[in-house]
Tab-separated table of C-alpha atoms and ligand atoms in Angstrom:
chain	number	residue	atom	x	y	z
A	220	UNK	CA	9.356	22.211	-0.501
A	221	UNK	CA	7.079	19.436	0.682
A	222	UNK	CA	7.569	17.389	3.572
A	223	UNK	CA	5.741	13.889	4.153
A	224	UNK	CA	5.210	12.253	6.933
A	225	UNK	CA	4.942	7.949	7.306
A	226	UNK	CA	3.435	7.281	10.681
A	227	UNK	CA	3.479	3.992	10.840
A	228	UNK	CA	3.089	1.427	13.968
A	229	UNK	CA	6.735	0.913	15.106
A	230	UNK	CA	8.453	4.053	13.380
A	231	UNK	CA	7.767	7.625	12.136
A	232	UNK	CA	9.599	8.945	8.869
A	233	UNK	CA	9.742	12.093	7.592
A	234	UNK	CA	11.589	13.228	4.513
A	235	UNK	CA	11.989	17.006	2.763
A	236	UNK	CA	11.377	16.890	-0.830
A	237	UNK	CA	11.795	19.519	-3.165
A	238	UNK	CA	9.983	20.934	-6.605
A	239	UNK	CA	12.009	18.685	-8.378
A	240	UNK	CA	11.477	15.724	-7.042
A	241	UNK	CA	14.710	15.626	-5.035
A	242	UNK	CA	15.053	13.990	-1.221
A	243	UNK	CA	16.591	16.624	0.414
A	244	UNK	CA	16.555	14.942	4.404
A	245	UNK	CA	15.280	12.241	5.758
A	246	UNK	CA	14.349	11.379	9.438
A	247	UNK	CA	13.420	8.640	11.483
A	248	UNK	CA	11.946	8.178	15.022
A	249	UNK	CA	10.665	5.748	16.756
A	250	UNK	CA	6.901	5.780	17.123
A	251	UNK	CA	5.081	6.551	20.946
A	252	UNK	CA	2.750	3.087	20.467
A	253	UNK	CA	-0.647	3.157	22.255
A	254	UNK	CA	-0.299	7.018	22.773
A	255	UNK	CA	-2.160	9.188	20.573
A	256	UNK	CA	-0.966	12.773	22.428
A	257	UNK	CA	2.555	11.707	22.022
A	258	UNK	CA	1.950	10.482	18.610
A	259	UNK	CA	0.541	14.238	17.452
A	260	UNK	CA	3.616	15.895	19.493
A	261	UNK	CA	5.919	13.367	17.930
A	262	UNK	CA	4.978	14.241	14.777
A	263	UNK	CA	4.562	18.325	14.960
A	264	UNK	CA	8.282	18.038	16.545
A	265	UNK	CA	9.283	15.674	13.394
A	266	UNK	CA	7.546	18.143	11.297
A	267	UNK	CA	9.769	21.488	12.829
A	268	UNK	CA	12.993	19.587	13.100
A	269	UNK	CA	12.932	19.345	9.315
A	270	UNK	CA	12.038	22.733	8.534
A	271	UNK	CA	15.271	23.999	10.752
A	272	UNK	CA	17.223	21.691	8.963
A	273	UNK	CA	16.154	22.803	5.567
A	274	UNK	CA	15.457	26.527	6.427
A	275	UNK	CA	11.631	27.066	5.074
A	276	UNK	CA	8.596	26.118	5.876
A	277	UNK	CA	6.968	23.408	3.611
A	278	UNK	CA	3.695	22.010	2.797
A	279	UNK	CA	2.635	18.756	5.045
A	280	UNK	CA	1.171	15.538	3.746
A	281	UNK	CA	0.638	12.106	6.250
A	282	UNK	CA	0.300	8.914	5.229
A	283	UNK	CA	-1.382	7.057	7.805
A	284	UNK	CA	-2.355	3.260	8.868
A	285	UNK	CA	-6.276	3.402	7.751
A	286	UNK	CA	-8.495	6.770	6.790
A	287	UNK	CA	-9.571	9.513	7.847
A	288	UNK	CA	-13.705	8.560	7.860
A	289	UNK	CA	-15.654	11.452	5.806
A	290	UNK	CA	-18.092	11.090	7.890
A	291	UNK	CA	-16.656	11.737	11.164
A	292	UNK	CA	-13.307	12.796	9.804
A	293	UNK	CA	-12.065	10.491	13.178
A	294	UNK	CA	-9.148	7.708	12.021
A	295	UNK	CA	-10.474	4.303	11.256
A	296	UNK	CA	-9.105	1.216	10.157
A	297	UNK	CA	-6.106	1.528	11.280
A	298	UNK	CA	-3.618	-1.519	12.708
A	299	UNK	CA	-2.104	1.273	15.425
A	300	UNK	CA	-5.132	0.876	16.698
A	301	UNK	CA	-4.578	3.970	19.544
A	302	UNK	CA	-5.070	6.302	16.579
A	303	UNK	CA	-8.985	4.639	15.737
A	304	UNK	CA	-11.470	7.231	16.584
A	305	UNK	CA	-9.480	9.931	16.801
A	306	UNK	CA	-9.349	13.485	15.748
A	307	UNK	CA	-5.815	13.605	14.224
A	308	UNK	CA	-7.221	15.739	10.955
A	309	UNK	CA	-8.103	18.556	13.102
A	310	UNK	CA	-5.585	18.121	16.104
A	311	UNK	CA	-2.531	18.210	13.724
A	312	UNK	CA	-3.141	21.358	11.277
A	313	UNK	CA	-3.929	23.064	14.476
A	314	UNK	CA	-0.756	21.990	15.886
A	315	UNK	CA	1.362	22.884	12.334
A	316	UNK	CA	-0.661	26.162	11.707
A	317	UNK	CA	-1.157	24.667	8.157
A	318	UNK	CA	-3.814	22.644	6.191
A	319	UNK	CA	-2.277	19.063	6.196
A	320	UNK	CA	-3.431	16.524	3.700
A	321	UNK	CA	-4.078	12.665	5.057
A	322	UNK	CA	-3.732	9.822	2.841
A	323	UNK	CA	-3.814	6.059	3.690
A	324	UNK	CA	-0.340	4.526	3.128
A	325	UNK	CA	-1.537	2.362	0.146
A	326	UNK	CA	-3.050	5.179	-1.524
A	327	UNK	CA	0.583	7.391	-0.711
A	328	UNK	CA	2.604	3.866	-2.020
A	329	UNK	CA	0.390	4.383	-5.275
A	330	UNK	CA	1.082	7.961	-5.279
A	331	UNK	CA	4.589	7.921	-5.272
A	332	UNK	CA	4.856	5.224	-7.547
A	333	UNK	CA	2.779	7.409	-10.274
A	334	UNK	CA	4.477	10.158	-9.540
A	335	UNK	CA	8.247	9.632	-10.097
A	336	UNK	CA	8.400	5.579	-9.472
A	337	UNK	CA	7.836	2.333	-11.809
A	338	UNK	CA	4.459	3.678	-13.046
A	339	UNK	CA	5.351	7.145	-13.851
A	340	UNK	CA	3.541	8.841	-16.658
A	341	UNK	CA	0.955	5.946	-16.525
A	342	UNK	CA	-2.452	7.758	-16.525
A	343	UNK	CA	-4.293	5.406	-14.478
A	344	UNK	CA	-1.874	3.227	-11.997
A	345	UNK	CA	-3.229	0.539	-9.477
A	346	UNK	CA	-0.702	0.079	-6.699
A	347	UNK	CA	-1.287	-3.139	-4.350
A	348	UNK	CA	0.990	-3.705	-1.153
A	349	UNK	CA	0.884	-7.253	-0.961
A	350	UNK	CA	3.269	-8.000	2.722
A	351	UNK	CA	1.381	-8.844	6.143
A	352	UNK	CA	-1.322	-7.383	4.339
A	353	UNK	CA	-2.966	-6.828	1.244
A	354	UNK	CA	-4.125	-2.924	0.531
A	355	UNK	CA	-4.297	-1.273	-2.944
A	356	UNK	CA	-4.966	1.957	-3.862
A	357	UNK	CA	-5.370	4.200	-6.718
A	358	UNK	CA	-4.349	6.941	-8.842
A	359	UNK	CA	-5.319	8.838	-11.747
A	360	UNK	CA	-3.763	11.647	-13.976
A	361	UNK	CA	-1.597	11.559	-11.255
A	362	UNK	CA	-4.254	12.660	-8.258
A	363	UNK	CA	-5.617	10.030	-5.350
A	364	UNK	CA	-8.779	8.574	-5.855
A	365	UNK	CA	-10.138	8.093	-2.211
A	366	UNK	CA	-14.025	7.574	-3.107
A	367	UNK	CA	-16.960	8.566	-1.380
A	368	UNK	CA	-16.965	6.469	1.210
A	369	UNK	CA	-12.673	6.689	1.508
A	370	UNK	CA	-12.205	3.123	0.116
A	371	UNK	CA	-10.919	2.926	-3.122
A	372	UNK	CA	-8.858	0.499	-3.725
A	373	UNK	CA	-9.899	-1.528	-0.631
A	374	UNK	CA	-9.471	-4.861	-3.162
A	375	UNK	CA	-7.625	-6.985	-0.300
A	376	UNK	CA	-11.189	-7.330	1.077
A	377	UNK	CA	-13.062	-8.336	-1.746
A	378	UNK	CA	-13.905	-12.143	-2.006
A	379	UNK	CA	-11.481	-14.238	-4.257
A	380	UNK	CA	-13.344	-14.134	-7.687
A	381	UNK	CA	-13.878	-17.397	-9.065
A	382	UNK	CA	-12.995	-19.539	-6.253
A	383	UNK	CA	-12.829	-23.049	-6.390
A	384	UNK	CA	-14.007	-25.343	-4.502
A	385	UNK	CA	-11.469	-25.717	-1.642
A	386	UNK	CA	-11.259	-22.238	-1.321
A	387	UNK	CA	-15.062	-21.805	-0.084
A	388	UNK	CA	-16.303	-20.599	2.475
A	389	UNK	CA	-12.417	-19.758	2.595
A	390	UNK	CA	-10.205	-18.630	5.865
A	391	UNK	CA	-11.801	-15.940	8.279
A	392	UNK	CA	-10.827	-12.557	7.764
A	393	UNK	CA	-10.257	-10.046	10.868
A	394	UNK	CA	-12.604	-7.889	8.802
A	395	UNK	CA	-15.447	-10.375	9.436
A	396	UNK	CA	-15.591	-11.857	6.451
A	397	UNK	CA	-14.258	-15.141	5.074
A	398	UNK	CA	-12.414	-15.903	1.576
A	399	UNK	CA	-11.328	-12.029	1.452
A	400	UNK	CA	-8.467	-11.361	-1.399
A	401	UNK	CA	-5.990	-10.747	1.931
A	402	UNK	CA	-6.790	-14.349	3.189
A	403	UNK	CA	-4.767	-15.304	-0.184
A	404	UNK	CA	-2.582	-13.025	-1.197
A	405	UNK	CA	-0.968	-11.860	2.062
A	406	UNK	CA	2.366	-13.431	3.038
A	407	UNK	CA	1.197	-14.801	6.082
A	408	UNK	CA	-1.345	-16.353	3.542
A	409	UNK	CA	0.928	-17.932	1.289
A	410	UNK	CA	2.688	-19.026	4.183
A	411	UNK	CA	-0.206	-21.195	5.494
A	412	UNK	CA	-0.768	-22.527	1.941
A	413	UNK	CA	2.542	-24.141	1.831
A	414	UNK	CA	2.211	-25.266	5.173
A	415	UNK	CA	-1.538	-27.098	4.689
A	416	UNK	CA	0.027	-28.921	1.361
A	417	UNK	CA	2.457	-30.122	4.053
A	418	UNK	CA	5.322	-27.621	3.980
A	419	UNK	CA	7.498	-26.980	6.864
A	420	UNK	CA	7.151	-23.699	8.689
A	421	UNK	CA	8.595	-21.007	6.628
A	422	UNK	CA	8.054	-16.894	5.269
A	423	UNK	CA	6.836	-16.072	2.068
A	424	UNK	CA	10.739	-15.370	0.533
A	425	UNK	CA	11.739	-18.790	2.052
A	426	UNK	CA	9.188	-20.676	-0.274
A	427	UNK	CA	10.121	-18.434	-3.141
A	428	UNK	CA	13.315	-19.248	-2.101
A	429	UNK	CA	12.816	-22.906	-1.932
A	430	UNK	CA	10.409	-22.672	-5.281
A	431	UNK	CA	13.637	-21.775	-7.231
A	432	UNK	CA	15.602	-24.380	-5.950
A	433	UNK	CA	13.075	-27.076	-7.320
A	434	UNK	CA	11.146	-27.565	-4.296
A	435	UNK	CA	8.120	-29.121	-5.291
A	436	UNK	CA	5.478	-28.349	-2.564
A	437	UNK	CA	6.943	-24.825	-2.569
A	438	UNK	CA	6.873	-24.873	-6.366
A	439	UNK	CA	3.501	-25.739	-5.716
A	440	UNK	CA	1.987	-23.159	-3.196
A	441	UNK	CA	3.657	-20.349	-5.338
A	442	UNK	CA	1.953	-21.194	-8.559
A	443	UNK	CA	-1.412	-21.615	-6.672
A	444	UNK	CA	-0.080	-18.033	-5.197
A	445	UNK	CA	0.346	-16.725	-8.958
A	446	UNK	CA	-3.245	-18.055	-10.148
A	447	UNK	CA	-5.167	-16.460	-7.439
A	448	UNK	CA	-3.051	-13.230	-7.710
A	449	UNK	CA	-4.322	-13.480	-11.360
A	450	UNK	CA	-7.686	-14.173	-10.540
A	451	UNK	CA	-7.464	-11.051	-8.498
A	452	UNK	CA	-6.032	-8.649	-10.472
A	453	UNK	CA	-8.262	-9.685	-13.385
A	454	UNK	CA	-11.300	-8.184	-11.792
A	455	UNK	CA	-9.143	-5.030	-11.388
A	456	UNK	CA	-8.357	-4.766	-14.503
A	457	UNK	CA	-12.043	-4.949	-15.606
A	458	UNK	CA	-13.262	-2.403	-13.346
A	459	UNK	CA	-10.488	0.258	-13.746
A	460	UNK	CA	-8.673	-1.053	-16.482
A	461	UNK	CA	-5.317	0.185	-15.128
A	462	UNK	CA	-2.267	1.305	-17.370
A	463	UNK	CA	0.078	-0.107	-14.760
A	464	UNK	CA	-0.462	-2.195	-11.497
A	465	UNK	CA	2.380	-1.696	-8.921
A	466	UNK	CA	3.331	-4.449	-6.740
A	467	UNK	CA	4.986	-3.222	-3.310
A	468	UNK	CA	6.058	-4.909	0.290
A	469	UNK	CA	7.782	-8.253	0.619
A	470	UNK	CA	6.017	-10.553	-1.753
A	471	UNK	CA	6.694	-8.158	-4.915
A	472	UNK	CA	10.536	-9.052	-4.282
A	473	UNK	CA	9.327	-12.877	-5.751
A	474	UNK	CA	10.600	-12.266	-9.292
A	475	UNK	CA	8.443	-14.413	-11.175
A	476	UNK	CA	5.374	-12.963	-10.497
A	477	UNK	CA	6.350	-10.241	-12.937
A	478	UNK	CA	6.334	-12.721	-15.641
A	479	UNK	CA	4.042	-15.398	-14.934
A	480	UNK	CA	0.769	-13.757	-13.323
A	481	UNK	CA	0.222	-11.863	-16.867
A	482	UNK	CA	0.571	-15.029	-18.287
A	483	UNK	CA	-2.458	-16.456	-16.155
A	484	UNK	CA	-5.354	-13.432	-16.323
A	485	UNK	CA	-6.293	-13.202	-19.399
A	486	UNK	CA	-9.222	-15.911	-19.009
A	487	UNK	CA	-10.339	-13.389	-16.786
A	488	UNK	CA	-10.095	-9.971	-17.969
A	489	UNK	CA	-12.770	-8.636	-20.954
A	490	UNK	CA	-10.645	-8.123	-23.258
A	491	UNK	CA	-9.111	-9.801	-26.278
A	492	UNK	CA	-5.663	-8.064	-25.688
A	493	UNK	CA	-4.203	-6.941	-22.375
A	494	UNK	CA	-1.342	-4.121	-22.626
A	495	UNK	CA	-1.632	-3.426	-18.211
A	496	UNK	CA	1.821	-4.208	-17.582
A	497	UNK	CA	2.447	-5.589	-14.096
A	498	UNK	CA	5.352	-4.081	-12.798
A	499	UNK	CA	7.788	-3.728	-8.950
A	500	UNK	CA	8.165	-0.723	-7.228
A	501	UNK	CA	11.160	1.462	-7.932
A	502	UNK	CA	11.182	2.863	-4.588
A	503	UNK	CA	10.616	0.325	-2.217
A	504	UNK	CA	10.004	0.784	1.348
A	505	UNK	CA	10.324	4.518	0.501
A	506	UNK	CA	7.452	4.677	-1.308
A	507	UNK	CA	4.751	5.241	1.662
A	508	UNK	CA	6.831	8.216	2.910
A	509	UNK	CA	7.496	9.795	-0.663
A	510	UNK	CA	3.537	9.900	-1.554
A	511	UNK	CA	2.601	11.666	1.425
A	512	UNK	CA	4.896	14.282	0.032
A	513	UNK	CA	3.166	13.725	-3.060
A	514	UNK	CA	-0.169	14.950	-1.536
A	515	UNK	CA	0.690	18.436	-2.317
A	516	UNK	CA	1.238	18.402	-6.332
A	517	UNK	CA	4.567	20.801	-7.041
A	518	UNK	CA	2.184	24.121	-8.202
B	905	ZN	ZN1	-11.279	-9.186	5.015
């Protein structure tokens, strides 16, 4: 049995799953925010609760808000930002009395998407989480690729290749940097988009929403939305030349994108024939919780 763990910034999930692939249990609690010792204790507590429930003890993989630095092996990057700089890769296997395995949710929503979601079978799979955020992450032959440096798949902070004129210098990223992928692709992005060409206040599925009903300046923001997720991906697909990229969070419910933004890359992609398919993910908000699991392969 494998249990994973999705500690994220307002709730902690845990679910049991077992050598088939099977959800056995699932839990839910609310996350202790801006307290790390709680967090740990929260989570070891999630972790036992489980195991009486499903009467064995199981392996333990986290999918967390950032990494785990190799350097330092302290948490970085992360939006709960009580868990930066701190030892939760030693702290919690202590705790367990188990090696636990530490993924960064993008990398887990990959995961679980190669293993037994819309990209299963692919050999290499990019998944992107394109919501609040932008994060991507990858996997190959079915294992995380972290990197050296515990980045791969970091895209969302890449500059926006080929940018045109109005997008330069582009908006300032909280990562220091200005015209990063996130700044465009991000729903609070495409939300800003629509509102600079003069569209009312609205969220990413409300000008999707609006799109389909023949709004134009909607119709508008969401096929500049399209071209620069094009743009984007292109450069992915050069560099890792994916099997399948995986869309995930709220912008890969807009339909269309599945049709059109394949449409649009292939002026910039290397190739003279493109067989990446661009695909949604089967398992939703699930996903981050089901790849921790993941981090411990069924052998
Ligand atoms: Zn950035």
């Amino acid at each position: 049995m494998r249990i994973g763990i999705d500690l994220g910034g307002t709730k902690i999930e845990g679910i049991a799953i077992d050598g088939d692939g099977r959800e056995r249990l699932r839990r839910r609690i609310a996350a202790p925010r801006g307290d790390y010792r709680r967090t740990l204790d929260a989570i070891a507590g999630l972790v036992r609760d489980i195991e009486r429930a499903i009467g064995v003890r199981a392996t333990v993989g986290v999918g967390i808000p950032g990494t785990i630095s190799p350097s330092t092996g302290l948490v970085r990057n992360a939006n709960s930002t009580w868990l930066i700089g701190e030892p939760l890769a030693d702290d919690l296997p202590r705790l367990l009395e188990r090696p636990v395995r530490f993924a960064n949710d993008a990398n887990c929503f990959a995961l679980s998407e190669a293993s037994d979601g819309a990209a299963a079978g692919a050999h290499v799979v990019f998944g992107v989480i394109v919501g609040t955020g932008c994060g991507g992450g990858v996997v190959v032959r079915g294992e995380v690729v972290a990197g050296a440096n515990g980045v791969a798949g970091e895209w969302g902070h890449n500059p926006m290749p080929a940018p045109r004129d109005d997008e330069r210098p582009g908006p300032s990223c909280y990562c220091g940097r200005r015209g990063c992928i996130e700044q465009f692709l991000s729903g609070p992005a495409l939300a800003r988009d629509y509102r600079s060409a003069g569209g009312a206040a609205a969220t990413a599925a409300e000008i999707a929403e609006r799109a389909a009903g023949g709004e134009a300046l909607a119709a508008g923001a969401l096929s500049r939305y399209e071209e620069r997720m094009a743009r984007a991906l292109g450069s992915v697909i050069n560099l890792l030349d994916p099997d399948v990229i995986v869309l995930g969070g709220g912008l890969s419910n807009i339909e269309r994108l599945y049709d059109r933004v394949p449409q649009l890359w292939a002026p910039y992609v290397f190739s003279d024939r493109i067989d990446t398919r661009l695909v949604r993910a089967l398992h939703g908000d699930s996903s981050g919780v089901r790849g921790a699991a993941w981090l411990w392969d069924a052998q």
